[in-house]
Short mmCIF file of C-alpha atoms in Angstrom, two decimals:
data_model
loop_
_atom_site.label_atom_id
_atom_site.label_comp_id
_atom_site.label_asym_id
_atom_site.label_seq_id
_atom_site.Cartn_x
_atom_site.Cartn_y
_atom_site.Cartn_z
CA GLU A 85 -30.66 -3.92 -1.04
CA ARG A 86 -28.08 -1.44 -2.50
CA SER A 87 -27.43 2.18 -3.11
CA ILE A 88 -25.00 4.75 -3.31
CA ILE A 89 -25.16 8.36 -1.98
CA ILE A 90 -24.21 10.66 -4.26
CA ILE A 91 -22.90 14.55 -3.29
CA THR A 92 -22.72 16.93 -6.26
CA VAL A 93 -19.87 19.72 -6.62
CA MET A 94 -22.17 22.19 -7.36
CA GLU A 95 -24.29 21.21 -4.07
CA LEU A 96 -21.12 21.78 -1.74
CA LEU A 97 -20.40 25.10 -3.78
CA ARG A 98 -23.92 26.43 -3.45
CA ILE A 99 -24.88 25.13 -0.27
CA GLY A 100 -22.26 23.18 1.37
CA VAL A 101 -24.11 20.24 3.31
CA ILE A 102 -26.96 18.86 1.08
CA VAL A 103 -27.20 15.40 0.18
CA GLN A 104 -28.76 13.62 -2.38
CA CYS A 105 -29.45 9.96 -0.96
CA LEU A 106 -30.40 7.74 -3.87
CA LEU A 107 -29.85 4.42 -1.64
CA CYS A 108 -28.05 3.26 1.18
CA PHE A 109 -26.72 -0.24 2.03
CA GLY A 110 -24.78 -1.92 4.70
CA GLU A 111 -23.08 -5.45 4.46
CA PHE A 112 -20.61 -7.36 6.60
CA VAL A 113 -17.49 -7.77 5.07
CA THR A 114 -16.22 -10.53 7.98
CA PRO A 115 -17.58 -11.34 11.35
CA GLN A 116 -15.24 -9.01 12.92
CA ILE A 117 -15.47 -5.86 10.65
CA PRO A 118 -18.59 -3.92 10.93
CA PRO A 119 -21.11 -3.07 8.21
CA TYR A 120 -20.85 -0.05 6.12
CA ASP A 121 -22.52 2.06 3.74
CA THR A 122 -21.20 2.87 0.50
CA ARG A 123 -21.42 6.40 -0.62
CA LYS A 124 -20.10 8.71 -3.61
CA ILE A 125 -19.24 12.13 -3.64
CA GLU A 126 -18.82 14.27 -6.61
CA GLN A 127 -15.32 15.62 -6.83
CA PHE A 128 -13.44 17.96 -9.46
CA VAL A 129 -11.01 16.24 -11.62
CA ASP A 130 -8.77 19.24 -11.11
CA HIS A 131 -9.12 21.21 -7.99
CA PHE A 132 -6.49 23.59 -9.03
CA ASN A 133 -8.04 24.96 -12.10
CA TYR A 134 -10.98 27.24 -12.05
CA GLN A 135 -11.25 26.56 -15.99
CA THR A 136 -12.21 22.92 -15.57
CA LYS A 137 -15.29 21.64 -14.51
CA ALA A 138 -15.09 18.15 -15.31
CA THR A 139 -15.96 15.92 -12.28
CA PHE A 140 -16.19 12.30 -11.16
CA LEU A 141 -17.50 10.12 -8.36
CA GLU A 142 -15.23 9.38 -5.82
CA LYS A 143 -16.46 6.58 -3.13
CA TYR A 144 -16.00 6.37 0.31
CA LEU A 145 -17.42 3.89 3.11
CA ILE A 146 -18.87 4.92 6.32
CA THR A 147 -20.24 3.12 9.45
CA TYR A 148 -22.04 4.50 12.28
CA GLU A 149 -21.72 1.19 14.32
CA PHE A 150 -19.56 2.97 17.27
CA TRP A 151 -20.70 6.72 16.67
CA LYS A 152 -23.40 7.96 19.12
CA GLY A 153 -24.53 11.07 17.28
CA LYS A 154 -21.61 13.10 18.71
CA GLY A 155 -17.82 12.11 19.22
CA PRO A 156 -14.86 12.24 16.66
CA MET A 157 -14.37 10.93 13.07
CA LEU A 158 -11.41 8.82 12.33
CA PHE A 159 -10.75 9.08 8.55
CA TYR A 160 -8.72 6.42 6.34
CA THR A 161 -6.85 8.14 3.46
CA GLY A 162 -7.22 5.30 0.74
CA ASN A 163 -3.96 4.13 -0.69
CA GLU A 164 -3.44 2.16 -4.27
CA GLY A 165 -6.42 -0.19 -4.44
CA ASP A 166 -10.13 -0.90 -3.99
CA ILE A 167 -11.22 0.94 -0.53
CA GLU A 168 -12.57 -2.31 0.75
CA SER A 169 -9.58 -4.42 1.03
CA PHE A 170 -8.23 -1.46 3.16
CA TYR A 171 -11.26 -1.57 5.41
CA GLU A 172 -11.20 -5.61 5.96
CA ASN A 173 -7.61 -5.45 6.88
CA SER A 174 -7.62 -2.25 9.16
CA GLY A 175 -9.31 -3.59 12.15
CA PHE A 176 -7.23 -1.65 14.66
CA VAL A 177 -9.56 1.55 13.41
CA PHE A 178 -12.93 -0.08 14.53
CA GLU A 179 -11.21 -1.03 17.69
CA LEU A 180 -10.09 2.78 18.38
CA ALA A 181 -13.80 3.71 17.03
CA LYS A 182 -15.30 1.63 20.06
CA ASP A 183 -13.13 3.00 22.26
CA PHE A 184 -13.90 6.84 21.25
CA ASP A 185 -17.49 6.38 19.83
CA ALA A 186 -16.31 7.60 16.19
CA LEU A 187 -17.67 7.93 12.94
CA VAL A 188 -15.40 5.94 10.65
CA VAL A 189 -14.70 6.67 7.03
CA PHE A 190 -12.58 4.97 4.56
CA ALA A 191 -12.19 7.25 1.41
CA GLU A 192 -11.03 5.85 -1.97
CA HIS A 193 -8.28 7.11 -3.69
CA ARG A 194 -8.95 8.80 -6.94
CA TYR A 195 -7.85 6.44 -10.11
CA TYR A 196 -7.94 3.20 -7.88
CA GLY A 197 -11.22 0.95 -7.35
CA GLU A 198 -14.49 2.51 -8.64
CA SER A 199 -13.01 6.42 -8.14
CA LEU A 200 -12.19 6.34 -12.17
CA PRO A 201 -12.09 10.15 -13.49
CA PHE A 202 -12.28 8.66 -16.88
CA GLY A 203 -13.47 5.04 -16.36
CA GLN A 204 -11.09 2.41 -17.53
CA ASP A 205 -8.95 4.62 -19.67
CA PHE A 206 -5.73 4.66 -18.58
CA SER A 207 -4.02 6.23 -21.78
CA PRO A 208 -1.38 8.72 -20.85
CA ALA A 209 -3.66 11.92 -21.93
CA ASN A 210 -5.75 10.88 -18.68
CA MET A 211 -3.61 10.63 -16.22
CA GLY A 212 -2.37 14.00 -15.38
CA TYR A 213 -4.76 14.34 -12.77
CA LEU A 214 -3.39 11.37 -10.68
CA THR A 215 -1.22 13.27 -8.20
CA VAL A 216 -0.87 13.09 -4.42
CA GLU A 217 -1.90 16.95 -4.58
CA GLN A 218 -5.35 15.92 -5.88
CA ALA A 219 -6.19 13.29 -4.18
CA LEU A 220 -5.30 15.08 -0.76
CA ALA A 221 -7.70 17.82 -2.00
CA ASP A 222 -10.43 15.01 -2.68
CA TYR A 223 -10.24 13.93 1.07
CA ALA A 224 -10.03 18.07 2.29
CA VAL A 225 -13.41 18.49 0.18
CA LEU A 226 -15.00 15.16 1.77
CA VAL A 227 -13.81 15.93 5.37
CA GLN A 228 -15.17 19.12 5.11
CA LEU A 229 -18.69 18.17 4.16
CA LEU A 230 -18.79 15.39 6.69
CA LYS A 231 -17.64 17.68 9.44
CA GLU A 232 -20.30 20.20 8.83
CA THR A 233 -22.80 17.36 8.03
CA TYR A 234 -22.05 15.49 11.34
CA GLN A 235 -21.09 18.34 13.31
CA ILE A 236 -17.85 16.82 14.02
CA THR A 237 -14.99 18.87 15.25
CA ASN A 238 -12.16 16.68 15.90
CA VAL A 239 -10.97 14.28 12.85
CA VAL A 240 -7.97 12.01 13.12
CA ALA A 241 -6.37 10.62 9.67
CA LEU A 242 -5.23 6.90 9.36
CA GLY A 243 -3.66 4.89 6.94
CA GLY A 244 -1.07 2.26 6.43
CA SER A 245 1.77 2.35 3.62
CA TYR A 246 1.04 4.91 0.96
CA GLY A 247 -1.88 5.58 3.08
CA GLY A 248 0.18 5.94 5.62
CA MET A 249 2.08 8.43 3.62
CA LEU A 250 -1.16 10.37 2.72
CA ALA A 251 -2.08 10.47 6.26
CA ALA A 252 1.03 12.46 7.45
CA TRP A 253 1.02 14.42 3.94
CA PHE A 254 -2.81 15.33 5.03
CA ARG A 255 -1.69 16.72 8.28
CA PHE A 256 1.22 18.41 6.63
CA LYS A 257 -1.10 20.28 4.04
CA TYR A 258 -4.36 20.41 5.66
CA PRO A 259 -4.15 20.54 9.54
CA ASN A 260 -7.11 22.42 9.59
CA MET A 261 -8.98 19.33 8.62
CA VAL A 262 -7.32 16.75 10.84
CA VAL A 263 -6.05 17.09 14.47
CA GLY A 264 -3.47 14.29 13.98
CA ALA A 265 -2.25 11.55 11.96
CA LEU A 266 -1.69 7.88 12.51
CA ALA A 267 1.07 6.91 9.79
CA ALA A 268 1.51 3.23 9.82
CA SER A 269 4.62 1.66 7.86
CA ALA A 270 4.82 4.93 5.75
CA PRO A 271 8.11 4.97 3.98
CA LEU A 272 8.27 8.78 3.25
CA LYS A 273 12.36 9.04 2.78
CA ILE A 274 11.77 6.59 -0.13
CA PRO A 275 10.09 8.68 -2.71
CA ALA A 276 12.12 11.61 -1.67
CA ASN A 277 14.97 9.76 -2.77
CA LEU A 278 16.44 10.34 1.09
CA THR A 279 17.37 6.51 1.46
CA ASP A 280 19.91 3.91 0.41
CA PRO A 281 18.94 2.61 -2.77
CA TYR A 282 20.02 -0.96 -1.37
CA ALA A 283 18.28 -0.58 1.93
CA PHE A 284 15.03 -2.27 0.77
CA PHE A 285 16.15 -5.55 -0.74
CA GLY A 286 18.78 -5.65 1.99
CA HIS A 287 16.23 -5.60 4.56
CA VAL A 288 14.30 -8.33 2.59
CA THR A 289 17.77 -10.38 2.74
CA GLU A 290 17.87 -9.84 6.36
CA ASP A 291 14.45 -11.02 7.21
CA PHE A 292 15.35 -14.44 5.36
CA ALA A 293 18.58 -14.78 7.12
CA SER A 294 17.27 -14.00 10.64
CA VAL A 295 15.07 -17.31 9.98
CA ASP A 296 18.00 -19.38 8.93
CA ALA A 297 21.05 -18.13 7.55
CA ARG A 298 21.66 -20.60 4.82
CA CYS A 299 18.34 -19.34 2.93
CA PRO A 300 19.82 -16.29 1.41
CA GLN A 301 23.12 -18.05 0.16
CA TYR A 302 20.65 -20.93 -1.37
CA VAL A 303 18.92 -18.36 -2.95
CA ARG A 304 22.00 -16.56 -4.58
CA GLU A 305 23.12 -20.10 -5.72
CA ALA A 306 19.84 -20.86 -7.16
CA PHE A 307 20.07 -17.67 -9.00
CA VAL A 308 23.62 -18.17 -10.27
CA MET A 309 22.02 -21.68 -11.48
CA ILE A 310 19.58 -20.09 -13.36
CA ASP A 311 21.89 -18.12 -15.27
CA GLN A 312 24.19 -21.23 -15.78
CA LEU A 313 21.39 -23.03 -17.30
CA ALA A 314 19.81 -20.30 -19.50
CA ALA A 315 23.35 -19.81 -21.20
CA GLN A 316 23.19 -23.51 -22.21
CA GLY A 317 20.39 -22.63 -24.51
CA GLU A 318 17.48 -24.77 -25.23
CA SER A 319 18.31 -27.29 -23.06
CA GLY A 320 19.26 -25.59 -20.01
CA LEU A 321 15.70 -23.55 -20.49
CA LYS A 322 13.73 -26.68 -20.77
CA LYS A 323 15.58 -27.73 -17.44
CA LEU A 324 14.50 -24.34 -15.82
CA GLU A 325 10.74 -25.16 -16.92
CA GLU A 326 10.94 -28.04 -15.43
CA GLU A 327 12.59 -26.95 -12.04
CA PHE A 328 10.35 -24.13 -11.72
CA LEU A 329 7.13 -25.93 -12.76
CA LEU A 330 6.36 -23.55 -15.34
CA CYS A 331 3.10 -23.50 -17.12
CA ASP A 332 4.74 -22.24 -20.26
CA GLN A 333 7.74 -22.93 -22.76
CA LEU A 334 10.43 -19.96 -21.21
CA HIS A 335 12.26 -18.26 -23.67
CA LEU A 336 15.78 -16.67 -23.26
CA ASP A 337 14.37 -13.34 -23.43
CA LYS A 338 12.08 -14.29 -20.22
CA VAL A 339 14.87 -15.56 -18.12
CA GLU A 340 15.30 -11.94 -16.42
CA HIS A 341 11.50 -11.95 -15.66
CA LEU A 342 11.57 -15.30 -14.18
CA LYS A 343 14.13 -13.35 -11.80
CA GLY A 344 11.85 -10.78 -11.03
CA TRP A 345 9.07 -13.30 -10.16
CA VAL A 346 11.11 -14.87 -7.66
CA ARG A 347 12.50 -11.20 -6.16
CA ASN A 348 8.75 -9.63 -6.12
CA SER A 349 7.35 -12.97 -3.92
CA PHE A 350 10.04 -12.79 -1.49
CA THR A 351 9.52 -8.99 -1.20
CA SER A 352 6.00 -9.66 -0.68
CA LEU A 353 6.63 -12.65 1.82
CA ALA A 354 8.75 -10.09 3.80
CA MET A 355 5.82 -7.40 3.62
CA THR A 356 3.49 -9.71 5.23
CA ASP A 357 5.31 -11.80 7.54
CA TYR A 358 2.49 -11.87 10.06
CA PRO A 359 2.48 -14.00 12.88
CA TYR A 360 -0.78 -15.63 12.14
CA PRO A 361 -2.25 -16.77 8.71
CA ALA A 362 -3.40 -13.66 6.59
CA SER A 363 -4.90 -12.61 3.04
CA PHE A 364 -4.03 -9.35 2.66
CA LEU A 365 -1.78 -9.93 -0.23
CA ALA A 366 -2.68 -13.58 -0.88
CA PRO A 367 -3.58 -16.05 1.50
CA LEU A 368 0.06 -17.23 3.61
CA PRO A 369 0.36 -19.18 6.31
CA ALA A 370 1.65 -17.80 9.53
CA PHE A 371 5.05 -16.61 9.48
CA PRO A 372 5.27 -16.95 5.52
CA VAL A 373 8.90 -16.01 5.74
CA ASN A 374 9.78 -19.09 7.96
CA ALA A 375 7.41 -21.11 5.55
CA SER A 376 9.56 -20.21 2.42
CA CYS A 377 12.39 -20.63 4.09
CA GLU A 378 11.80 -24.09 5.08
CA LEU A 379 10.75 -25.08 1.43
CA LEU A 380 13.85 -23.62 0.42
CA LEU A 381 16.09 -25.74 2.52
CA LYS A 382 14.16 -28.91 2.52
CA GLU A 383 14.65 -29.45 -1.07
CA LYS A 384 17.97 -31.35 -2.49
CA SER A 385 17.60 -29.20 -5.71
CA ARG A 386 18.56 -25.48 -5.46
CA LEU A 387 16.26 -24.33 -8.22
CA ARG A 388 13.26 -26.61 -6.93
CA GLY A 389 13.82 -25.30 -3.42
CA LEU A 390 13.83 -21.60 -4.95
CA ALA A 391 10.56 -22.27 -7.14
CA LEU A 392 8.82 -23.61 -4.18
CA ALA A 393 9.94 -21.11 -1.92
CA ALA A 394 8.99 -18.18 -4.02
CA GLY A 395 5.82 -20.23 -5.65
CA LEU A 396 4.62 -19.90 -1.88
CA PHE A 397 3.23 -16.32 -2.54
CA TYR A 398 1.77 -17.14 -5.62
CA ASN A 399 0.34 -20.68 -4.79
CA GLY A 400 -1.01 -19.37 -1.16
CA THR A 401 -1.97 -21.91 1.30
CA THR A 402 -4.43 -23.70 -1.03
CA GLY A 403 -1.62 -25.11 -2.88
CA SER A 404 -4.31 -25.15 -6.05
CA LEU A 405 -1.86 -24.20 -8.83
CA LYS A 406 -0.30 -27.34 -10.78
CA CYS A 407 2.04 -24.74 -12.58
CA PHE A 408 3.25 -21.08 -12.44
CA ASN A 409 2.37 -18.65 -15.29
CA ILE A 410 5.01 -16.03 -14.48
CA THR A 411 4.03 -13.43 -16.89
CA GLU A 412 0.35 -13.46 -15.36
CA GLU A 413 1.44 -13.72 -11.81
CA TYR A 414 4.29 -11.14 -12.00
CA VAL A 415 4.05 -7.76 -14.28
CA GLU A 416 6.93 -5.75 -14.52
CA CYS A 417 6.42 -2.02 -13.55
CA ALA A 418 8.21 1.32 -12.56
CA ASP A 419 8.01 0.14 -9.07
CA PRO A 420 10.66 -2.58 -8.46
CA THR A 421 8.77 -3.81 -5.57
CA GLY A 422 5.71 -4.57 -7.33
CA CYS A 423 2.65 -2.87 -9.04
CA GLY A 424 0.16 -5.55 -8.62
CA LEU A 425 -2.03 -7.12 -11.60
CA ASP A 426 -5.30 -5.63 -11.91
CA LEU A 427 -6.16 -2.37 -13.23
CA ASP A 428 -4.99 -0.43 -10.17
CA SER A 429 -1.83 -1.40 -11.26
CA GLN A 430 -1.92 0.83 -14.00
CA SER A 431 -2.33 3.73 -11.53
CA TRP A 432 0.44 2.64 -9.60
CA ASP A 433 2.57 2.44 -12.30
CA TYR A 434 1.89 5.74 -13.54
CA GLN A 435 2.68 7.32 -9.60
CA ALA A 436 5.97 5.42 -9.46
CA CYS A 437 7.10 7.29 -12.65
CA THR A 438 5.95 10.61 -11.61
CA GLU A 439 5.80 11.67 -7.75
CA LEU A 440 6.39 8.54 -6.16
CA PRO A 441 9.58 7.23 -7.60
CA MET A 442 10.59 3.81 -5.85
CA ILE A 443 14.01 3.53 -6.69
CA CYS A 444 15.06 0.22 -5.09
CA ALA A 445 18.13 -1.45 -6.48
CA THR A 446 19.98 -4.75 -5.54
CA ASN A 447 23.50 -5.51 -5.76
CA ASN A 448 24.05 -9.66 -4.32
CA MET A 449 26.34 -8.05 -1.69
CA THR A 450 24.18 -6.67 0.92
CA ASP A 451 21.06 -8.24 -0.67
CA MET A 452 20.41 -12.04 -2.11
CA PHE A 453 19.24 -11.03 -5.64
CA PRO A 454 20.97 -10.48 -9.17
CA PRO A 455 22.69 -6.99 -9.62
CA VAL A 456 20.26 -4.58 -11.03
CA SER A 457 20.95 -0.71 -11.09
CA TYR A 458 17.31 0.44 -11.42
CA ASP A 459 16.41 3.56 -13.56
CA PRO A 460 13.02 3.82 -14.81
CA THR A 461 13.46 6.40 -16.81
CA GLU A 462 13.16 5.29 -20.41
CA TYR A 463 10.55 2.94 -19.21
CA CYS A 464 8.66 5.72 -17.97
CA GLN A 465 9.07 7.83 -21.22
CA GLN A 466 7.88 4.95 -23.37
CA LYS A 467 4.97 4.00 -21.14
CA TRP A 468 3.38 7.31 -20.13
CA GLY A 469 5.50 10.18 -21.90
CA VAL A 470 6.68 11.52 -18.65
CA SER A 471 10.14 12.03 -16.74
CA MET A 472 10.82 12.05 -13.19
CA ARG A 473 11.31 15.41 -11.49
CA ARG A 474 14.16 14.48 -9.45
CA GLY A 475 13.81 16.51 -6.10
CA TRP A 476 10.23 17.38 -6.37
CA THR A 477 8.67 14.99 -4.04
CA SER A 478 11.05 16.29 -1.33
CA THR A 479 10.54 19.78 -1.95
CA GLN A 480 6.31 19.34 -2.40
CA PHE A 481 6.07 16.89 0.99
CA TRP A 482 8.87 18.41 2.92
CA GLY A 483 11.61 15.49 2.77
CA VAL A 484 12.87 14.93 6.31
CA ASP A 485 12.34 18.66 7.06
CA ILE A 486 9.07 18.03 8.91
CA LEU A 487 9.38 19.98 12.37
CA SER A 488 6.86 22.36 11.20
CA SER A 489 4.17 19.79 11.48
CA SER A 490 2.48 18.14 14.74
CA ASN A 491 0.60 15.43 15.84
CA ILE A 492 1.57 12.65 13.65
CA ILE A 493 2.68 9.17 14.56
CA PHE A 494 5.27 7.29 12.69
CA SER A 495 4.87 3.38 13.58
CA ASN A 496 6.97 0.80 11.77
CA GLY A 497 8.05 -2.92 12.15
CA ASN A 498 11.32 -4.05 12.37
CA LEU A 499 9.99 -6.87 9.93
CA ASP A 500 8.71 -4.76 7.45
CA PRO A 501 11.22 -3.82 4.72
CA TRP A 502 9.42 -0.59 4.07
CA ALA A 503 10.72 0.60 7.58
CA VAL A 504 14.16 1.76 5.89
CA GLY A 505 12.15 4.79 4.45
CA GLY A 506 10.15 5.67 7.91
CA PHE A 507 10.92 7.88 10.70
CA LEU A 508 12.25 5.57 13.46
CA HIS A 509 13.12 8.05 15.95
CA ASP A 510 10.98 10.72 17.58
CA LEU A 511 11.46 13.92 16.09
CA SER A 512 9.71 16.40 18.63
CA ASP A 513 7.15 15.82 21.50
CA SER A 514 4.24 15.53 19.02
CA LEU A 515 6.22 13.83 15.84
CA VAL A 516 6.61 10.43 17.74
CA ALA A 517 8.12 7.23 16.10
CA ILE A 518 7.09 3.87 17.48
CA LEU A 519 8.97 0.93 16.43
CA ILE A 520 7.24 -2.50 16.75
CA GLU A 521 9.61 -5.55 17.45
CA GLY A 522 8.33 -8.60 15.49
CA GLY A 523 5.84 -6.26 13.24
CA ALA A 524 5.70 -6.77 9.54
CA HIS A 525 3.95 -4.26 7.19
CA HIS A 526 1.43 -1.75 8.83
CA LEU A 527 0.58 -4.81 11.49
CA ASP A 528 -0.44 -2.54 14.07
CA LEU A 529 -3.41 -1.16 11.79
CA ARG A 530 -4.78 -4.62 11.73
CA SER A 531 -7.12 -6.26 14.32
CA SER A 532 -6.20 -7.59 17.23
CA ASN A 533 -4.93 -10.99 17.58
CA PRO A 534 -3.94 -13.66 19.92
CA GLN A 535 -0.64 -14.49 18.18
CA ASP A 536 0.23 -10.72 18.20
CA PRO A 537 3.71 -9.82 19.44
CA PRO A 538 3.89 -7.98 22.68
CA ALA A 539 5.28 -5.05 20.93
CA VAL A 540 2.36 -4.70 18.93
CA ILE A 541 -0.19 -4.79 21.59
CA ALA A 542 2.26 -1.87 23.46
CA ALA A 543 2.23 -0.08 20.36
CA ARG A 544 -1.23 0.11 19.90
CA GLU A 545 -1.87 1.09 23.68
CA GLU A 546 0.65 4.07 23.48
CA GLU A 547 -1.26 4.90 19.79
CA ARG A 548 -4.61 4.87 21.71
CA LYS A 549 -3.47 7.24 24.45
CA ILE A 550 -2.14 9.66 21.83
CA ILE A 551 -5.17 9.89 19.82
CA SER A 552 -6.91 10.28 22.82
CA LYS A 553 -5.17 13.43 23.62
CA TRP A 554 -5.46 14.89 20.24
CA ILE A 555 -9.27 14.15 20.55
CA ALA A 556 -9.57 15.64 23.94
CA ALA A 557 -7.77 18.76 23.24
#
């Protein structure tokens, strides 16, 4: 049986902790992941305007599997997607919960999954309440309620990628709510415009070069061939259709989209270069960068090799696709590293146009991709009617001047292209950086696996020790 627990805003204001329990359910996601209850809390659409009273239901998942009626809470700061996907791919959280007898909560980010203030209406007029500040306020309200309800003193925030950024920012903004934060693969410097714009795709290229130096060169040569064939007109476009196994006719105005489809694949493969098969972004084999590079090198045709190498991300380990539909498999957006395909992609697109600009460019010198000096200004104005406020993210979220904070672990894997925007060195005794040799995107947050590299095993142990000190303090 399924049910939802709803906590209303007026109840929070009136008595703080009364909960209306309409229905609770627990369900196994995978054999390794504990069952959870799905609950909802009523949140203000605008926490910072006392003139507005509109509310929406924010979803969160809670598991009592390891909690013994007392102990800390591990709070996952949900990022750009439905919260179940992060619950299913963050097994280390549950390993920590077992060690610390902790209550575990995964909170869904507003405007993602089912936590939609305006339903599925993503028109520009409804998007103004999609901000990091509002999301952090949602989490603060929820944490405060849970602390009072379960008489919990110590709460640790955890998150990966954007969720890792949120975990760190939550500690910055609400140190009264959490005693510390594990910010895994959190590229805080990128939206603050404090990194080399060419570094991200340069790192993607280095990942492929580390497998075989010929891989980036073959990719460069194939991109040149794409331009040469496109310049030949109809016959060249037909050849591209055949070599790339495209489902639909390729028109000249879609050639740049084809290149983006390739770049998006290689970016995703580099992010998810895990040492074992995984299905975080797509069902992929172990070390998918190696597998992609092998597909590229074994083909006599550079173009067919590029098609199969890039197609690995879209076709996965199942190989069920008979052809590639590049307009359905990749959608251009304000984030050149990709926004995804479902409704959640609309929300991320908006955030990339506002507080979270991902200004990552290519030059074909330090990276293997065609030169693109990326500037989404016009796109964001046309799509959402907004303009980026340069420098605001750095001002609002401290940029690199974070020494006034404490108790944050910044973990990054050397295989992860997002590491270029992370903190890679200790900033103080309590602002600790952990670099994971052989680690891809927030590998340390994933469940322990026999194929894990020694560095991630050591990283998890160090994280466990640090968090133990926070809880004990």
